[in-house]
Amino acid sequence: MLQTSKEPSRGRGAAGASTEGRAASARDKTRAGIQPCEPGTECPRCARCARCAPLPGMAKERPRVMRIQRIPERSTEPGGSPGRPRGTGAGTASGTPRAAGATPTKGTASGTPRAAGATPTKGTASGTPRATGATPTKGTASGTPRAAGATPTKGTASGTPRATGATPTKGTASGVSPRKGPTTGPPKASGVTPTKGTARGPPKGSETPPWQGTTAGPPKASGAPPPKGTTAAPSRSSTTTGPPKGSATPASPGEPAGTAPAPSVSKVAVRRRKVVRKKVVKKKVLRKKPEAPAAPQEPPCPPLGLESLRVLDEQLRASSHKRPGLGAHRGRLNIQSGLYDGDSFDGGWCAGREDTRQWLEVDARRLTRFTGVITQGLNSIWTYDWVTSYKVQVSNDSHAWLPSRNGTEEAVFPANTDPETPVLNALPSPLVGRFLRINPQSWFRNGTVCLRAEVLGCPLPGTRWLSPTPLVSPWLSRSDPLVSPRSPHAAPVAPSDPSDAHAWHPPAPPEPQLDFRHHNYKEMRKLMKRVSEECPDITRVYSIGQSSRGLRLYVMEISDNPGQHEVGEPEFRYVAGMHGNEVLGRELLLTLMQFLCREFRRGDARVVQLVTGTRIHLLPSMNPDGYETAYSLGSELAGWAVGRWTYEGIDLNHNFADLNTALWDAEDNDLVPHEFPNHYIPIPEYYTFANATVAPETRAVIAWMQRYPFVLSANLHGGELVVTYPFDMSRTYWKAQELTPTPDDGVFRWLATVYATANPAMASAERRPCHHDDFTRYGSIINGAHWHTVAGSMNDFSYLHTNCFEITVELSCDKFPHASELPAEWENNRESLLLFMEQVHRGIKGVVRDSDTELGIPNAIISVDGINHDVRTASDGDYWRLLNPGEYEVTARAEGYEAATQPCRVYFENVPTPCSFRLARARGRHRPGRPRPGPDPALRLQRLRLRRLRAHGRGQ
């Protein structure tokens, strides 16, 4: 900070001169032919020494404007260089003229002239201009411009130009060379090149520009006081104290002010130090707030739909193919091959010949503005094939083709380096046409011409195809005869005709109240909070745990009494995002929250009955870490597997405890249900060990299952169009596919059929298979183990460890559909989601009570004759048992009570049949006044294992 001395400081006499100053004067005097004064004696103004007379040949120069610059570093090396100054030195504050050659010491603030030869010591503040001969030292702040020949040291800022030939040293801000020690030596000759790192001043005779952090004061005559408010920033160790009064020595009469003998400078090595400005920059960078990760930029145009099957097989053509299983209809992004090589369902298109004349063609069936192409290699477990570069061409009639150009040359796009990673290439300029061709130019040297692709394009509505038309390209202007409306060669344009098979009908606009887009973790939280604030009476948001990276697993509860379990009201759950890259289920549940809230407020009878009679739990993201990984890449570039696993690399659908093996071993030994339970099977001991590979997400969901008495659930996945039901693990361990039904196979088949038949995409018998399995012949439902075996699935664990019946829904061929496809996917699944939730009321329900106290009996076992799978009552004694229509013999039993049996009839209406029990205490086993017997051994073992599992989960 600059400040001005309030009283003028006074110079000192010769007696106060430093030893260093005397030595310098003696050397200058010897060179000038002048006899030195005796050391230690007073100079009587003899005009015969260097302090009283100027050196020969020194020119007079008027004071000039000084530049002020703040000192960035306190400790710098002193020094000086003769010659005309060219720029400003670093660190000197100058506002008033200074006598030529005056050299204040480190930390001196100068605003008034000082007597000749006076050399103030370090820490002295001077307010008057100094006389000739003084050499300012390191860190000096001067309020006056220096005369010619003044040598500013390193760290001083000067507004006077430098003499020609001054050679600034490396790292100096001014044109003055910093020197350590006294300023001795002859002046350097002109023409010396400045060293590396020097900031060069303006040309000779030009005005010195103000440097960063400098201010220039007006020129003042010698002896004038400095302007108010101008000071030099003192160093950390200096003090602004002036010299004693009366110590100023007047200049000799007749001497022109502003002249000084030219000091000689010797070469002295300069010690470089770190620039403090770098540290300041680092501090500024650290103060900046971290920017939030930007949302993935969606392509300007959505995909045409090769992956999502919106583009039909007949819209794909190719120049040739190896065999029917590698035809053009297989060249779809992310398509998967079968287990057997050479069948009709291979993983891509492969050309029949290996040359650069092969192509894959896509017919958009309407005028489209193509913007990009995404490619992959062949999906196969036997061979490695992919294309490394290709060209793109468009056409309106499939005969005349216009290539995509990069300037004047035909563009060649780089393609893949492995079979699975999608590579997006945006066209240099969009191309408008109906047909697009991908023309491979090079491919993997050990493979052949094979690829999978997706095309990005925006359809242009309002046109229909009446005749072949010339190509419309961005390089053709409207005045061109090919595209001019007045040209006889232009294509006729007419409004869309519903009778035209190729007419484009835009989809119905989405409902404005619903938010159709992809939501990352923060956006998902905001949406759930907004829904909860809109419907606070029926919603509650809670967390069941955290992911590996600390992201919370949020659940939305929707009920007429959120946060409270009501006796007789079943509990339902939807789980999505078990695999982070299968995102459609996540967005459907977020949309379902908004829909239920809005329709309940509007008074929709169906939604009101569902909300008031069911406690609904929605978990939109079970694997938030995997989703964030896939979301960062975007819908088309996430590929088939990126984001599937957790941050720790665990597949959550294989991470639950395997209870199937223990059950089947007990059944083979005829131990079920007398010695080994057929339900509520305890977790194996190995699963509770501290070194067991159990993800924190899995632990959180298991604890969630124990906390709430769920009756029905669906696990939403993606990548296929099918509904699977337990068991997911084949009974024969070495078989990859085997029909393995549960004792409740009829109920599971009904639940799967309800969802599949209400979904238009699944119910369509004319749709093509997504990959290599045709599920339409099964009604779009299949036993999980019959499709492919999965050990440790959540469906099997939920069925064997709790009362909950759970199925898996594969929602779409595309795991990560584009945001523009979300409204259509919601329409496909809306009715299925609602209808499946209503199935929780199918079967029987009731309460098992103590006949004496009328209190509910928890953990009572409900058995159905003919079905080797039981359920248990909740903490209030209520239960729900899903059953198909029919008559059943139902038995209720509990520890310490006599069993009771009664017939129950289930009707076709979707209304539960009441079937309650009152159990009497067992005679001889329990008497009044004695404590009730504890739970059965299987239940005690189950609770013990759960406690161990939770304890190890908290320790991680």
Short mmCIF file of N, CA and C in Angstrom, two decimals, residues 9-17 42-46 51-52 99 113-119 128-132 222 243-253 255:
data_model
loop_
_atom_site.label_atom_id
_atom_site.label_comp_id
_atom_site.label_asym_id
_atom_site.label_seq_id
_atom_site.Cartn_x
_atom_site.Cartn_y
_atom_site.Cartn_z
N SER A 9 11.40 14.61 4.76
CA SER A 9 12.59 14.02 5.38
C SER A 9 13.83 14.78 4.98
N ARG A 10 14.81 14.78 5.78
CA ARG A 10 16.03 15.55 5.53
C ARG A 10 17.19 14.62 5.25
N GLY A 11 18.05 15.04 4.30
CA GLY A 11 19.21 14.24 3.98
C GLY A 11 20.26 14.29 5.08
N ARG A 12 21.29 13.48 4.96
CA ARG A 12 22.37 13.43 5.94
C ARG A 12 23.65 13.97 5.33
N GLY A 13 24.56 14.37 6.17
CA GLY A 13 25.85 14.87 5.71
C GLY A 13 26.77 13.75 5.32
N ALA A 14 28.00 14.19 4.94
CA ALA A 14 28.99 13.20 4.54
C ALA A 14 29.41 12.32 5.68
N ALA A 15 29.29 12.85 6.89
CA ALA A 15 29.70 12.04 8.03
C ALA A 15 28.82 10.83 8.19
N GLY A 16 27.60 10.92 7.74
CA GLY A 16 26.70 9.77 7.87
C GLY A 16 26.73 8.85 6.69
N ALA A 17 27.60 9.10 5.72
CA ALA A 17 27.66 8.22 4.54
C ALA A 17 28.17 6.85 4.91
N GLU A 42 35.62 15.49 6.95
CA GLU A 42 34.44 16.17 6.41
C GLU A 42 34.79 16.77 5.06
N CYS A 43 33.92 16.60 4.05
CA CYS A 43 34.15 17.18 2.72
C CYS A 43 33.80 18.66 2.76
N PRO A 44 34.73 19.54 2.51
CA PRO A 44 34.47 21.00 2.64
C PRO A 44 33.96 21.62 1.35
N ARG A 45 33.24 20.89 0.54
CA ARG A 45 32.71 21.42 -0.72
C ARG A 45 33.84 21.89 -1.60
N CYS A 46 34.75 20.95 -1.81
CA CYS A 46 35.94 21.32 -2.55
C CYS A 46 35.78 21.24 -4.04
N ARG A 51 31.82 13.27 -4.89
CA ARG A 51 30.55 13.60 -4.27
C ARG A 51 30.13 15.03 -4.54
N CYS A 52 31.10 15.88 -4.90
CA CYS A 52 30.79 17.30 -5.08
C CYS A 52 30.81 17.73 -6.53
N ALA A 99 16.95 13.36 -7.54
CA ALA A 99 18.24 13.81 -8.08
C ALA A 99 18.96 12.66 -8.75
N PRO A 113 13.42 15.94 -2.02
CA PRO A 113 14.86 15.84 -2.36
C PRO A 113 15.72 15.72 -1.12
N ARG A 114 16.83 15.01 -1.26
CA ARG A 114 17.76 14.81 -0.17
C ARG A 114 19.09 15.46 -0.51
N ALA A 115 19.88 15.77 0.45
CA ALA A 115 21.17 16.44 0.20
C ALA A 115 22.10 15.53 -0.57
N ALA A 116 23.09 16.19 -1.21
CA ALA A 116 24.02 15.43 -2.04
C ALA A 116 24.82 14.45 -1.22
N GLY A 117 24.95 13.27 -1.79
CA GLY A 117 25.77 12.26 -1.16
C GLY A 117 25.15 11.56 -0.01
N ALA A 118 23.98 11.96 0.42
CA ALA A 118 23.37 11.31 1.56
C ALA A 118 22.83 9.96 1.16
N THR A 119 23.15 8.98 1.89
CA THR A 119 22.70 7.60 1.63
C THR A 119 21.91 7.13 2.83
N THR A 128 12.12 14.16 0.50
CA THR A 128 12.69 15.17 -0.38
C THR A 128 13.53 14.51 -1.43
N PRO A 129 13.69 15.13 -2.61
CA PRO A 129 14.55 14.53 -3.63
C PRO A 129 15.99 14.49 -3.18
N ARG A 130 16.69 13.46 -3.58
CA ARG A 130 18.08 13.27 -3.17
C ARG A 130 19.04 13.97 -4.11
N ALA A 131 20.18 14.25 -3.60
CA ALA A 131 21.22 14.88 -4.42
C ALA A 131 21.91 13.86 -5.27
N THR A 132 22.84 14.37 -6.11
CA THR A 132 23.54 13.48 -7.04
C THR A 132 24.47 12.54 -6.31
N SER A 222 12.80 19.56 -8.58
CA SER A 222 13.56 19.05 -7.44
C SER A 222 13.20 19.83 -6.19
N PRO A 243 14.85 10.98 8.53
CA PRO A 243 16.13 11.30 9.17
C PRO A 243 15.98 12.46 10.14
N PRO A 244 16.94 12.67 11.00
CA PRO A 244 16.85 13.81 11.94
C PRO A 244 16.89 15.13 11.23
N LYS A 245 16.20 16.09 11.86
CA LYS A 245 16.16 17.43 11.25
C LYS A 245 17.54 18.05 11.22
N GLY A 246 17.72 18.86 10.16
CA GLY A 246 18.98 19.58 10.05
C GLY A 246 20.10 18.81 9.47
N SER A 247 19.86 17.60 9.04
CA SER A 247 20.95 16.80 8.49
C SER A 247 21.09 16.94 7.01
N ALA A 248 20.25 17.73 6.36
CA ALA A 248 20.33 17.89 4.92
C ALA A 248 21.50 18.79 4.57
N THR A 249 22.25 18.46 3.54
CA THR A 249 23.39 19.26 3.07
C THR A 249 22.98 19.94 1.78
N PRO A 250 23.01 21.27 1.70
CA PRO A 250 22.56 21.95 0.47
C PRO A 250 23.52 21.68 -0.67
N ALA A 251 22.98 21.71 -1.86
CA ALA A 251 23.82 21.52 -3.04
C ALA A 251 24.71 22.72 -3.24
N SER A 252 25.84 22.50 -3.92
CA SER A 252 26.79 23.58 -4.16
C SER A 252 26.20 24.58 -5.11
N PRO A 253 26.44 25.85 -4.90
CA PRO A 253 25.86 26.87 -5.78
C PRO A 253 26.40 26.75 -7.18
N GLU A 255 25.60 24.63 -9.36
CA GLU A 255 25.52 23.28 -9.92
C GLU A 255 24.15 23.04 -10.49
#
